[in-house]
mmCIF file of C-alpha atoms in Angstrom:
data_model
loop_
_atom_site.group_PDB
_atom_site.id
_atom_site.type_symbol
_atom_site.label_atom_id
_atom_site.label_comp_id
_atom_site.label_asym_id
_atom_site.label_seq_id
_atom_site.Cartn_x
_atom_site.Cartn_y
_atom_site.Cartn_z
ATOM 1 C CA MET A 86 -15.844 -7.096 44.577
ATOM 2 C CA ALA A 87 -14.762 -3.467 44.440
ATOM 3 C CA SER A 88 -11.261 -4.457 45.493
ATOM 4 C CA THR A 89 -11.002 -7.034 42.670
ATOM 5 C CA SER A 90 -12.200 -4.515 40.117
ATOM 6 C CA SER A 91 -9.646 -2.011 41.317
ATOM 7 C CA HIS A 92 -6.775 -4.476 40.876
ATOM 8 C CA CYS A 93 -7.967 -5.343 37.372
ATOM 9 C CA TRP A 94 -7.394 -1.886 35.991
ATOM 10 C CA GLN A 95 -4.362 -0.999 38.083
ATOM 11 C CA GLY A 96 -2.142 -3.538 36.319
ATOM 12 C CA PRO A 97 -2.351 -2.092 32.790
ATOM 13 C CA VAL A 98 -2.294 1.477 34.089
ATOM 14 C CA PHE A 99 0.802 0.943 36.236
ATOM 15 C CA PHE A 100 2.464 -0.921 33.365
ATOM 16 C CA THR A 101 1.838 1.963 30.998
ATOM 17 C CA ILE A 102 3.066 4.567 33.446
ATOM 18 C CA SER A 103 6.203 2.588 34.311
ATOM 19 C CA VAL A 104 7.107 2.037 30.669
ATOM 20 C CA VAL A 105 6.532 5.693 29.820
ATOM 21 C CA LEU A 106 8.624 6.935 32.735
ATOM 22 C CA ALA A 107 11.389 4.455 31.979
ATOM 23 C CA PHE A 108 11.383 5.461 28.364
ATOM 24 C CA LEU A 109 11.506 9.120 29.314
ATOM 25 C CA ALA A 110 14.460 8.534 31.605
ATOM 26 C CA ILE A 111 16.394 6.574 28.999
ATOM 27 C CA ASN A 112 15.504 8.995 26.215
ATOM 28 C CA THR A 113 16.657 11.946 28.321
ATOM 29 C CA ALA A 114 19.902 10.203 29.186
ATOM 30 C CA LEU A 115 20.619 9.289 25.594
ATOM 31 C CA HIS A 116 20.162 12.882 24.476
ATOM 32 C CA SER A 117 21.885 14.659 27.346
ATOM 33 C CA PRO A 118 24.955 16.809 26.558
ATOM 34 C CA SER A 119 27.150 14.575 28.710
ATOM 35 C CA ASN A 120 26.571 11.666 26.349
ATOM 36 C CA HIS A 121 26.932 13.654 23.136
ATOM 37 C CA ALA A 122 29.761 16.124 22.803
ATOM 38 C CA ALA A 123 28.089 17.981 19.985
ATOM 39 C CA VAL A 124 24.320 17.861 19.806
ATOM 40 C CA THR A 125 22.523 19.924 17.188
ATOM 41 C CA PRO A 126 19.329 21.432 18.618
ATOM 42 C CA THR A 127 16.325 20.058 16.802
ATOM 43 C CA THR A 128 12.962 21.640 16.161
ATOM 44 C CA THR A 129 9.888 19.662 15.335
ATOM 45 C CA PRO A 130 7.693 20.949 12.498
ATOM 46 C CA ILE A 131 4.603 19.886 14.456
ATOM 47 C CA SER A 132 3.535 22.270 17.208
ATOM 48 C CA LEU A 133 2.990 21.304 20.843
ATOM 49 C CA GLN A 134 -0.663 22.222 20.446
ATOM 50 C CA HIS A 135 -1.078 19.639 17.682
ATOM 51 C CA SER A 136 0.630 17.026 19.868
ATOM 52 C CA LEU A 137 -1.772 17.783 22.705
ATOM 53 C CA HIS A 138 -4.823 17.587 20.448
ATOM 54 C CA ALA A 139 -3.681 14.341 18.813
ATOM 55 C CA SER A 140 -2.947 12.827 22.229
ATOM 56 C CA ALA A 141 -6.389 13.840 23.505
ATOM 57 C CA ALA A 142 -8.016 12.201 20.476
ATOM 58 C CA LEU A 143 -6.115 8.972 21.107
ATOM 59 C CA ARG A 144 -7.154 8.945 24.744
ATOM 60 C CA LYS A 145 -10.789 9.551 23.775
ATOM 61 C CA TYR A 146 -10.765 6.335 21.720
ATOM 62 C CA GLY A 147 -8.967 4.334 24.419
ATOM 63 C CA PHE A 148 -5.435 4.392 22.974
ATOM 64 C CA ASN A 149 -3.891 5.509 26.274
ATOM 65 C CA PHE A 150 -0.483 3.929 25.757
ATOM 66 C CA MET A 151 0.140 5.719 22.449
ATOM 67 C CA ALA A 152 -1.350 8.934 23.849
ATOM 68 C CA ASN A 153 1.212 8.920 26.675
ATOM 69 C CA PHE A 154 4.140 8.332 24.359
ATOM 70 C CA LEU A 155 2.912 11.059 22.020
ATOM 71 C CA LEU A 156 2.922 13.592 24.864
ATOM 72 C CA ILE A 157 6.241 12.633 26.421
ATOM 73 C CA SER A 158 8.295 11.902 23.282
ATOM 74 C CA PRO A 159 6.633 13.654 20.310
ATOM 75 C CA GLU A 160 9.917 13.509 18.373
ATOM 76 C CA ILE A 161 9.323 9.779 17.886
ATOM 77 C CA PHE A 162 6.221 10.537 15.821
ATOM 78 C CA PHE A 163 6.862 13.984 14.358
ATOM 79 C CA ALA A 164 10.247 13.695 12.662
ATOM 80 C CA SER A 165 8.986 15.152 9.375
ATOM 81 C CA PRO A 166 6.695 17.995 8.263
ATOM 82 C CA ASN A 167 3.861 15.497 7.657
ATOM 83 C CA SER A 168 2.935 12.457 9.723
ATOM 84 C CA THR A 169 0.471 9.589 9.658
ATOM 85 C CA ILE A 170 0.353 7.654 12.921
ATOM 86 C CA PHE A 171 -1.064 4.133 13.102
ATOM 87 C CA ALA A 172 -1.861 3.810 16.800
ATOM 88 C CA ILE A 173 -1.671 0.376 18.421
ATOM 89 C CA LYS A 174 -4.344 -0.738 20.905
ATOM 90 C CA ASP A 175 -3.378 -0.849 24.591
ATOM 91 C CA SER A 176 -4.070 -4.581 24.837
ATOM 92 C CA ALA A 177 -1.066 -5.320 22.589
ATOM 93 C CA PHE A 178 1.352 -3.935 25.201
ATOM 94 C CA THR A 179 0.084 -5.410 28.451
ATOM 95 C CA ASN A 180 2.010 -8.695 28.338
ATOM 96 C CA THR A 181 5.293 -7.703 26.786
ATOM 97 C CA SER A 182 8.621 -6.489 28.128
ATOM 98 C CA LEU A 183 10.240 -5.440 24.868
ATOM 99 C CA PRO A 184 13.427 -3.374 25.478
ATOM 100 C CA LEU A 185 12.757 0.346 25.310
ATOM 101 C CA HIS A 186 15.065 1.046 22.375
ATOM 102 C CA LEU A 187 13.135 -1.576 20.393
ATOM 103 C CA PHE A 188 9.851 -0.017 21.528
ATOM 104 C CA LYS A 189 10.955 3.244 19.934
ATOM 105 C CA ARG A 190 11.865 1.466 16.705
ATOM 106 C CA LEU A 191 8.564 -0.399 16.708
ATOM 107 C CA LEU A 192 6.582 2.806 17.218
ATOM 108 C CA GLN A 193 8.442 4.569 14.398
ATOM 109 C CA HIS A 194 7.510 1.675 12.123
ATOM 110 C CA HIS A 195 3.909 2.765 12.720
ATOM 111 C CA VAL A 196 4.536 6.326 11.530
ATOM 112 C CA SER A 197 4.814 7.447 7.913
ATOM 113 C CA PRO A 198 6.338 10.808 6.859
ATOM 114 C CA LEU A 199 3.246 11.347 4.703
ATOM 115 C CA ARG A 200 -0.175 12.685 5.623
ATOM 116 C CA LEU A 201 -2.683 9.983 4.609
ATOM 117 C CA SER A 202 -6.339 10.287 5.585
ATOM 118 C CA MET A 203 -8.761 7.387 5.195
ATOM 119 C CA ASP A 204 -10.007 8.925 1.928
ATOM 120 C CA ASP A 205 -6.406 9.131 0.696
ATOM 121 C CA LEU A 206 -5.806 5.468 1.537
ATOM 122 C CA LEU A 207 -9.022 4.364 -0.198
ATOM 123 C CA LYS A 208 -7.843 6.061 -3.395
ATOM 124 C CA LYS A 209 -4.552 4.144 -3.441
ATOM 125 C CA PRO A 210 -4.226 0.865 -5.359
ATOM 126 C CA GLN A 211 -4.122 -2.305 -3.319
ATOM 127 C CA GLY A 212 -0.543 -3.533 -3.059
ATOM 128 C CA CYS A 213 1.082 -0.110 -3.021
ATOM 129 C CA TYR A 214 3.428 0.748 -0.196
ATOM 130 C CA PHE A 215 4.755 3.805 1.587
ATOM 131 C CA PRO A 216 7.731 4.600 3.815
ATOM 132 C CA THR A 217 7.886 4.668 7.611
ATOM 133 C CA LEU A 218 10.267 6.495 9.932
ATOM 134 C CA VAL A 219 12.417 3.358 10.075
ATOM 135 C CA PRO A 220 14.744 3.564 7.040
ATOM 136 C CA GLY A 221 14.167 0.766 4.570
ATOM 137 C CA LYS A 222 11.098 -0.556 6.410
ATOM 138 C CA ASN A 223 8.001 0.164 4.315
ATOM 139 C CA VAL A 224 4.424 -0.918 4.993
ATOM 140 C CA ALA A 225 2.014 -2.130 2.325
ATOM 141 C CA LEU A 226 -1.644 -1.475 1.619
ATOM 142 C CA THR A 227 -2.733 -5.124 1.579
ATOM 143 C CA LYS A 228 -6.510 -4.653 1.305
ATOM 144 C CA VAL A 229 -8.717 -1.830 0.032
ATOM 145 C CA VAL A 230 -12.508 -2.290 -0.073
ATOM 146 C CA ASN A 231 -14.080 1.029 -1.050
ATOM 147 C CA THR A 232 -17.697 -0.137 -0.662
ATOM 148 C CA GLU A 233 -17.070 -1.083 2.964
ATOM 149 C CA ARG A 234 -14.468 1.631 3.596
ATOM 150 C CA ARG A 235 -12.159 -1.111 4.749
ATOM 151 C CA VAL A 236 -8.371 -0.789 4.690
ATOM 152 C CA GLU A 237 -5.701 -3.210 5.882
ATOM 153 C CA ILE A 238 -2.014 -2.378 6.183
ATOM 154 C CA ASN A 239 0.411 -5.280 6.444
ATOM 155 C CA HIS A 240 -2.771 -7.404 6.815
ATOM 156 C CA VAL A 241 -3.791 -5.428 9.915
ATOM 157 C CA LEU A 242 -7.226 -3.757 9.888
ATOM 158 C CA LEU A 243 -7.575 -0.015 10.442
ATOM 159 C CA SER A 244 -10.087 -0.276 13.263
ATOM 160 C CA ASN A 245 -10.399 3.464 14.009
ATOM 161 C CA PRO A 246 -9.768 5.533 10.874
ATOM 162 C CA ASP A 247 -9.397 9.311 11.042
ATOM 163 C CA MET A 248 -9.315 9.570 14.829
ATOM 164 C CA PHE A 249 -7.482 12.849 14.352
ATOM 165 C CA LEU A 250 -6.987 14.905 11.189
ATOM 166 C CA GLU A 251 -5.127 18.167 10.784
ATOM 167 C CA GLU A 252 -3.441 19.780 7.797
ATOM 168 C CA HIS A 253 -0.192 17.871 8.307
ATOM 169 C CA ILE A 254 -1.272 15.022 10.626
ATOM 170 C CA ALA A 255 -3.475 11.947 10.364
ATOM 171 C CA VAL A 256 -4.004 9.421 13.171
ATOM 172 C CA HIS A 257 -5.631 6.007 12.704
ATOM 173 C CA GLY A 258 -6.111 3.100 15.085
ATOM 174 C CA VAL A 259 -5.043 -0.435 14.153
ATOM 175 C CA LEU A 260 -6.126 -3.724 15.694
ATOM 176 C CA ARG A 261 -2.617 -4.959 16.398
ATOM 177 C CA PRO A 262 1.026 -4.079 15.606
ATOM 178 C CA PHE A 263 2.381 -4.481 12.071
ATOM 179 C CA SER A 264 5.088 -6.709 13.552
ATOM 180 C CA THR A 265 5.270 -9.218 16.365
ATOM 181 C CA LEU A 266 5.727 -8.187 19.985
ATOM 182 C CA ASP A 267 7.025 -11.615 20.981
ATOM 183 C CA THR A 268 9.807 -10.720 23.420
ATOM 184 C CA GLN A 269 11.924 -13.856 23.037
ATOM 185 C CA ASP A 270 11.727 -13.748 19.245
ATOM 186 C CA SER A 271 12.628 -10.046 19.277
ATOM 187 C CA TYR A 272 15.689 -10.687 21.424
ATOM 188 C CA LYS A 273 16.871 -13.343 18.979
ATOM 189 C CA ARG A 274 16.474 -11.058 15.993
ATOM 190 C CA LEU A 275 17.416 -7.841 17.860
ATOM 191 C CA ASP A 276 14.662 -6.145 15.880
ATOM 192 C CA PRO A 277 10.884 -6.398 16.387
ATOM 193 C CA ILE A 278 10.178 -5.281 12.825
ATOM 194 C CA GLN A 279 9.528 -7.951 10.262
ATOM 195 C CA ALA A 280 10.917 -7.741 6.750
ATOM 196 C CA SER A 281 8.885 -5.651 4.316
ATOM 197 C CA ILE A 282 6.048 -7.553 2.658
ATOM 198 C CA CYS A 283 6.267 -5.394 -0.473
ATOM 199 C CA ASP A 284 7.023 -7.410 -3.592
ATOM 200 C CA ALA A 285 8.419 -6.580 -7.025
ATOM 201 C CA ASN A 286 4.953 -5.738 -8.350
ATOM 202 C CA SER A 287 4.188 -3.252 -5.597
ATOM 203 C CA THR A 288 4.138 0.445 -6.368
ATOM 204 C CA PRO A 289 5.216 3.174 -3.942
ATOM 205 C CA VAL A 290 2.872 5.886 -2.736
ATOM 206 C CA LEU A 291 5.947 8.113 -2.725
ATOM 207 C CA ASP A 292 9.078 7.402 -4.749
ATOM 208 C CA ALA A 293 11.391 8.839 -2.118
ATOM 209 C CA ASN A 294 12.648 5.380 -1.071
ATOM 210 C CA ASP A 295 12.776 3.913 -4.570
ATOM 211 C CA PRO A 296 16.276 2.449 -5.193
ATOM 212 C CA LYS A 297 16.329 4.219 -8.553
ATOM 213 C CA ASN A 298 16.240 7.492 -6.634
ATOM 214 C CA MET A 299 19.750 7.470 -5.279
ATOM 215 C CA VAL A 300 18.958 10.603 -3.278
ATOM 216 C CA ASP A 301 16.811 9.900 -0.211
ATOM 217 C CA TRP A 302 14.334 12.775 -0.407
ATOM 218 C CA THR A 303 12.495 11.731 2.745
ATOM 219 C CA ARG A 304 15.724 11.984 4.702
ATOM 220 C CA ILE A 305 16.477 15.390 3.180
ATOM 221 C CA VAL A 306 13.084 16.755 4.292
ATOM 222 C CA ARG A 307 13.575 15.289 7.758
ATOM 223 C CA VAL A 308 17.112 16.671 8.148
ATOM 224 C CA LEU A 309 16.102 20.136 6.951
ATOM 225 C CA SER A 310 13.110 20.345 9.279
ATOM 226 C CA SER A 311 15.006 19.048 12.316
ATOM 227 C CA ASN A 312 17.781 21.618 11.816
ATOM 228 C CA GLY A 313 15.632 24.721 11.701
ATOM 229 C CA PHE A 314 14.787 24.976 7.989
ATOM 230 C CA VAL A 315 11.164 24.128 8.679
ATOM 231 C CA SER A 316 9.413 26.362 6.124
ATOM 232 C CA PHE A 317 11.708 25.216 3.311
ATOM 233 C CA ALA A 318 11.228 21.563 4.354
ATOM 234 C CA ILE A 319 7.441 21.912 4.436
ATOM 235 C CA GLY A 320 7.453 23.538 0.995
ATOM 236 C CA LEU A 321 9.719 20.857 -0.422
ATOM 237 C CA ASN A 322 7.624 18.055 1.041
ATOM 238 C CA SER A 323 4.407 19.547 -0.383
ATOM 239 C CA VAL A 324 5.711 19.472 -3.982
ATOM 240 C CA LEU A 325 7.991 16.453 -3.712
ATOM 241 C CA GLN A 326 5.848 14.222 -5.916
ATOM 242 C CA GLU A 327 5.953 16.804 -8.727
ATOM 243 C CA ILE A 328 9.729 17.168 -8.411
ATOM 244 C CA LEU A 329 10.178 13.401 -8.553
ATOM 245 C CA GLU A 330 8.206 13.261 -11.791
ATOM 246 C CA HIS A 331 10.942 15.340 -13.426
ATOM 247 C CA HIS A 332 14.013 14.045 -11.579
ATOM 248 C CA ARG A 333 13.998 10.323 -10.824
ATOM 249 C CA ASN A 334 17.663 9.302 -11.049
ATOM 250 C CA LEU A 335 19.610 11.913 -9.137
ATOM 251 C CA THR A 336 22.681 10.728 -7.270
ATOM 252 C CA SER A 337 23.615 13.962 -5.471
ATOM 253 C CA LEU A 338 22.266 17.429 -4.654
ATOM 254 C CA THR A 339 23.285 20.885 -3.517
ATOM 255 C CA ILE A 340 20.569 22.849 -1.714
ATOM 256 C CA PHE A 341 20.628 26.588 -1.056
ATOM 257 C CA THR A 342 18.170 27.632 1.642
ATOM 258 C CA PRO A 343 17.535 30.582 3.969
ATOM 259 C CA ARG A 344 16.266 30.173 7.524
ATOM 260 C CA GLU A 345 13.010 31.843 6.553
ATOM 261 C CA PHE A 346 11.391 30.778 3.293
ATOM 262 C CA ASP A 347 8.580 33.218 2.510
ATOM 263 C CA PHE A 348 7.016 31.653 -0.580
ATOM 264 C CA MET A 349 4.507 29.308 1.095
ATOM 265 C CA VAL A 350 1.639 31.535 -0.102
ATOM 266 C CA ALA A 351 2.538 30.801 -3.708
ATOM 267 C CA SER A 352 0.470 28.381 -5.765
ATOM 268 C CA SER A 353 1.799 24.830 -5.920
ATOM 269 C CA PRO A 354 3.199 25.094 -9.505
ATOM 270 C CA ILE A 355 5.050 28.333 -8.719
ATOM 271 C CA LEU A 356 6.262 27.028 -5.341
ATOM 272 C CA GLU A 357 7.593 23.915 -7.054
ATOM 273 C CA ARG A 358 9.536 26.004 -9.594
ATOM 274 C CA ILE A 359 10.980 28.250 -6.890
ATOM 275 C CA LEU A 360 12.144 25.239 -4.858
ATOM 276 C CA ARG A 361 13.716 23.588 -7.905
ATOM 277 C CA PHE A 362 15.514 26.887 -8.541
ATOM 278 C CA HIS A 363 17.257 26.423 -5.163
ATOM 279 C CA ILE A 364 18.547 22.906 -5.893
ATOM 280 C CA LEU A 365 21.492 21.781 -8.044
ATOM 281 C CA PRO A 366 21.671 18.205 -9.452
ATOM 282 C CA GLN A 367 25.212 17.802 -8.124
ATOM 283 C CA ARG A 368 26.975 18.048 -4.781
ATOM 284 C CA LEU A 369 29.243 21.119 -4.581
ATOM 285 C CA THR A 370 31.252 21.932 -1.471
ATOM 286 C CA TYR A 371 32.040 25.514 -0.522
ATOM 287 C CA LEU A 372 35.626 25.062 -1.705
ATOM 288 C CA GLU A 373 34.370 23.883 -5.097
ATOM 289 C CA LEU A 374 32.020 26.870 -5.337
ATOM 290 C CA VAL A 375 34.804 29.277 -4.409
ATOM 291 C CA SER A 376 37.007 27.826 -7.136
ATOM 292 C CA LEU A 377 34.446 28.728 -9.813
ATOM 293 C CA PRO A 378 35.144 31.853 -11.898
ATOM 294 C CA ASP A 379 33.007 34.953 -11.593
ATOM 295 C CA LYS A 380 29.758 34.709 -13.606
ATOM 296 C CA ALA A 381 30.010 30.912 -13.757
ATOM 297 C CA SER A 382 26.659 29.171 -14.353
ATOM 298 C CA LEU A 383 25.174 26.601 -11.983
ATOM 299 C CA ARG A 384 22.549 24.286 -13.477
ATOM 300 C CA THR A 385 19.468 23.929 -11.275
ATOM 301 C CA LEU A 386 16.560 21.478 -11.282
ATOM 302 C CA LEU A 387 14.591 24.154 -13.133
ATOM 303 C CA PRO A 388 15.428 23.862 -16.851
ATOM 304 C CA GLU A 389 16.786 26.981 -18.552
ATOM 305 C CA ASN A 390 17.007 28.791 -15.212
ATOM 306 C CA ASP A 391 20.611 28.673 -14.044
ATOM 307 C CA LEU A 392 22.124 30.331 -11.018
ATOM 308 C CA HIS A 393 25.291 32.403 -11.426
ATOM 309 C CA VAL A 394 28.297 33.261 -9.293
ATOM 310 C CA THR A 395 27.987 37.034 -8.908
ATOM 311 C CA GLU A 396 30.669 37.642 -6.282
ATOM 312 C CA ASN A 397 33.746 35.497 -5.785
ATOM 313 C CA ALA A 398 35.137 34.900 -2.311
ATOM 314 C CA ASN A 399 38.716 34.802 -3.604
ATOM 315 C CA GLU A 400 38.431 38.449 -4.625
ATOM 316 C CA THR A 401 36.127 39.970 -1.979
ATOM 317 C CA GLY A 402 36.041 37.487 0.891
ATOM 318 C CA ARG A 403 32.356 36.887 0.153
ATOM 319 C CA LEU A 404 30.662 34.353 -2.105
ATOM 320 C CA ALA A 405 27.351 35.349 -3.648
ATOM 321 C CA ILE A 406 25.048 33.403 -5.941
ATOM 322 C CA ASN A 407 22.559 35.524 -7.892
ATOM 323 C CA ARG A 408 23.659 38.404 -5.631
ATOM 324 C CA VAL A 409 22.606 36.440 -2.541
ATOM 325 C CA GLU A 410 25.402 35.784 -0.074
ATOM 326 C CA ILE A 411 26.210 32.310 1.260
ATOM 327 C CA VAL A 412 26.243 33.069 4.985
ATOM 328 C CA ALA A 413 26.468 29.503 6.362
ATOM 329 C CA PRO A 414 28.578 27.304 4.046
ATOM 330 C CA GLU A 415 28.087 23.547 4.381
ATOM 331 C CA ILE A 416 25.672 23.964 7.274
ATOM 332 C CA LEU A 417 24.507 20.377 6.597
ATOM 333 C CA LYS A 418 26.881 17.962 4.917
ATOM 334 C CA PHE A 419 26.093 14.390 3.918
ATOM 335 C CA LYS A 420 27.463 11.910 1.436
ATOM 336 C CA LYS A 421 24.821 12.528 -1.237
ATOM 337 C CA PHE A 422 23.676 16.050 -0.503
ATOM 338 C CA ILE A 423 24.966 19.268 0.983
ATOM 339 C CA VAL A 424 23.133 22.358 2.242
ATOM 340 C CA HIS A 425 24.460 25.922 2.129
ATOM 341 C CA GLY A 426 22.660 28.617 4.116
ATOM 342 C CA ILE A 427 21.950 31.811 2.199
ATOM 343 C CA SER A 428 20.948 35.261 3.432
ATOM 344 C CA GLN A 429 17.629 35.245 1.558
ATOM 345 C CA ALA A 430 15.777 33.152 -0.992
ATOM 346 C CA PHE A 431 16.467 33.394 -4.702
ATOM 347 C CA THR A 432 13.577 34.912 -6.634
ATOM 348 C CA LEU A 433 12.199 34.209 -10.090
ATOM 349 C CA ASP A 434 10.920 36.968 -12.340
ATOM 350 C CA GLU A 435 7.793 34.938 -13.085
ATOM 351 C CA PHE A 436 6.944 34.844 -9.373
ATOM 352 C CA ASN A 437 7.368 38.612 -9.034
ATOM 353 C CA ASN A 438 5.181 39.124 -12.107
ATOM 354 C CA ALA A 439 2.479 36.859 -10.672
ATOM 355 C CA LEU A 440 2.282 39.039 -7.565
ATOM 356 C CA ARG A 441 1.764 42.255 -9.535
#
């Protein structure tokens, strides 16, 4: 009898361990310097301590599979300053052999770059949707029953809400995956994630993936945080909804940011204005900035608060905006946005006055 019992639990445990170790091996190989000539070091905005605490909470509620992945590959779940993880029960994984690269994609479909507690979800209208870490793959809030504190996402019940809550992290348990784990079907489609169930009448929790917003703000926050501009990314993410209320149809951006952004203590309205003061509603390369005449104005996202070229590189070998030098031109360069590193943050008189 004891022997039979022992074999019963060894199967799932060994399966979990083998998948985790295999995933770790493949993930390490894919990210090794020998496979990528130029790899930019990434930093996660979520600390190791938070990963450990979230993993411990998952294990406490019996979500051992997700707890293991969270410890070994936290970058799968924490690719943005905020994260909501919808943890899948262990039983969903015991009889599947989904390829590991599809496992990663499936897991990222269960993570949103927003921090949504159960109370937050209950306040949202039924039918709204929000983004996941898989580009273009949203999930929808398909049922909200406030009296019963019942929430379903993609028609899957949140069985263990608020298993772990921190300032930037929320972890919930779900009864089953949002998409099928049928191995044969997944091989045919080469993607385990089903098409979004959001319809034309759905409303987004965050407009970052709205087609009308040609700039992908979620991607911008993720890229900034993963390339060392964590404080700026966290600040931007915290006021993103307010920025989107004023700027919904931008097609390109220029962002000026220092490595250390010291305005996180500011109130939300002031922080929002300071961040908008660092962003231009057009994409300007370093060469285009250098070609501007001295004292040229640069329109920002903050009305009636322009930046100005105060030192021209053609004349001095340095380019300064509002007397702040651009020390890392085009440090991040993408089709719709570009980031220039500056020696320090721009300041607004109103912020200095507020501190006095």
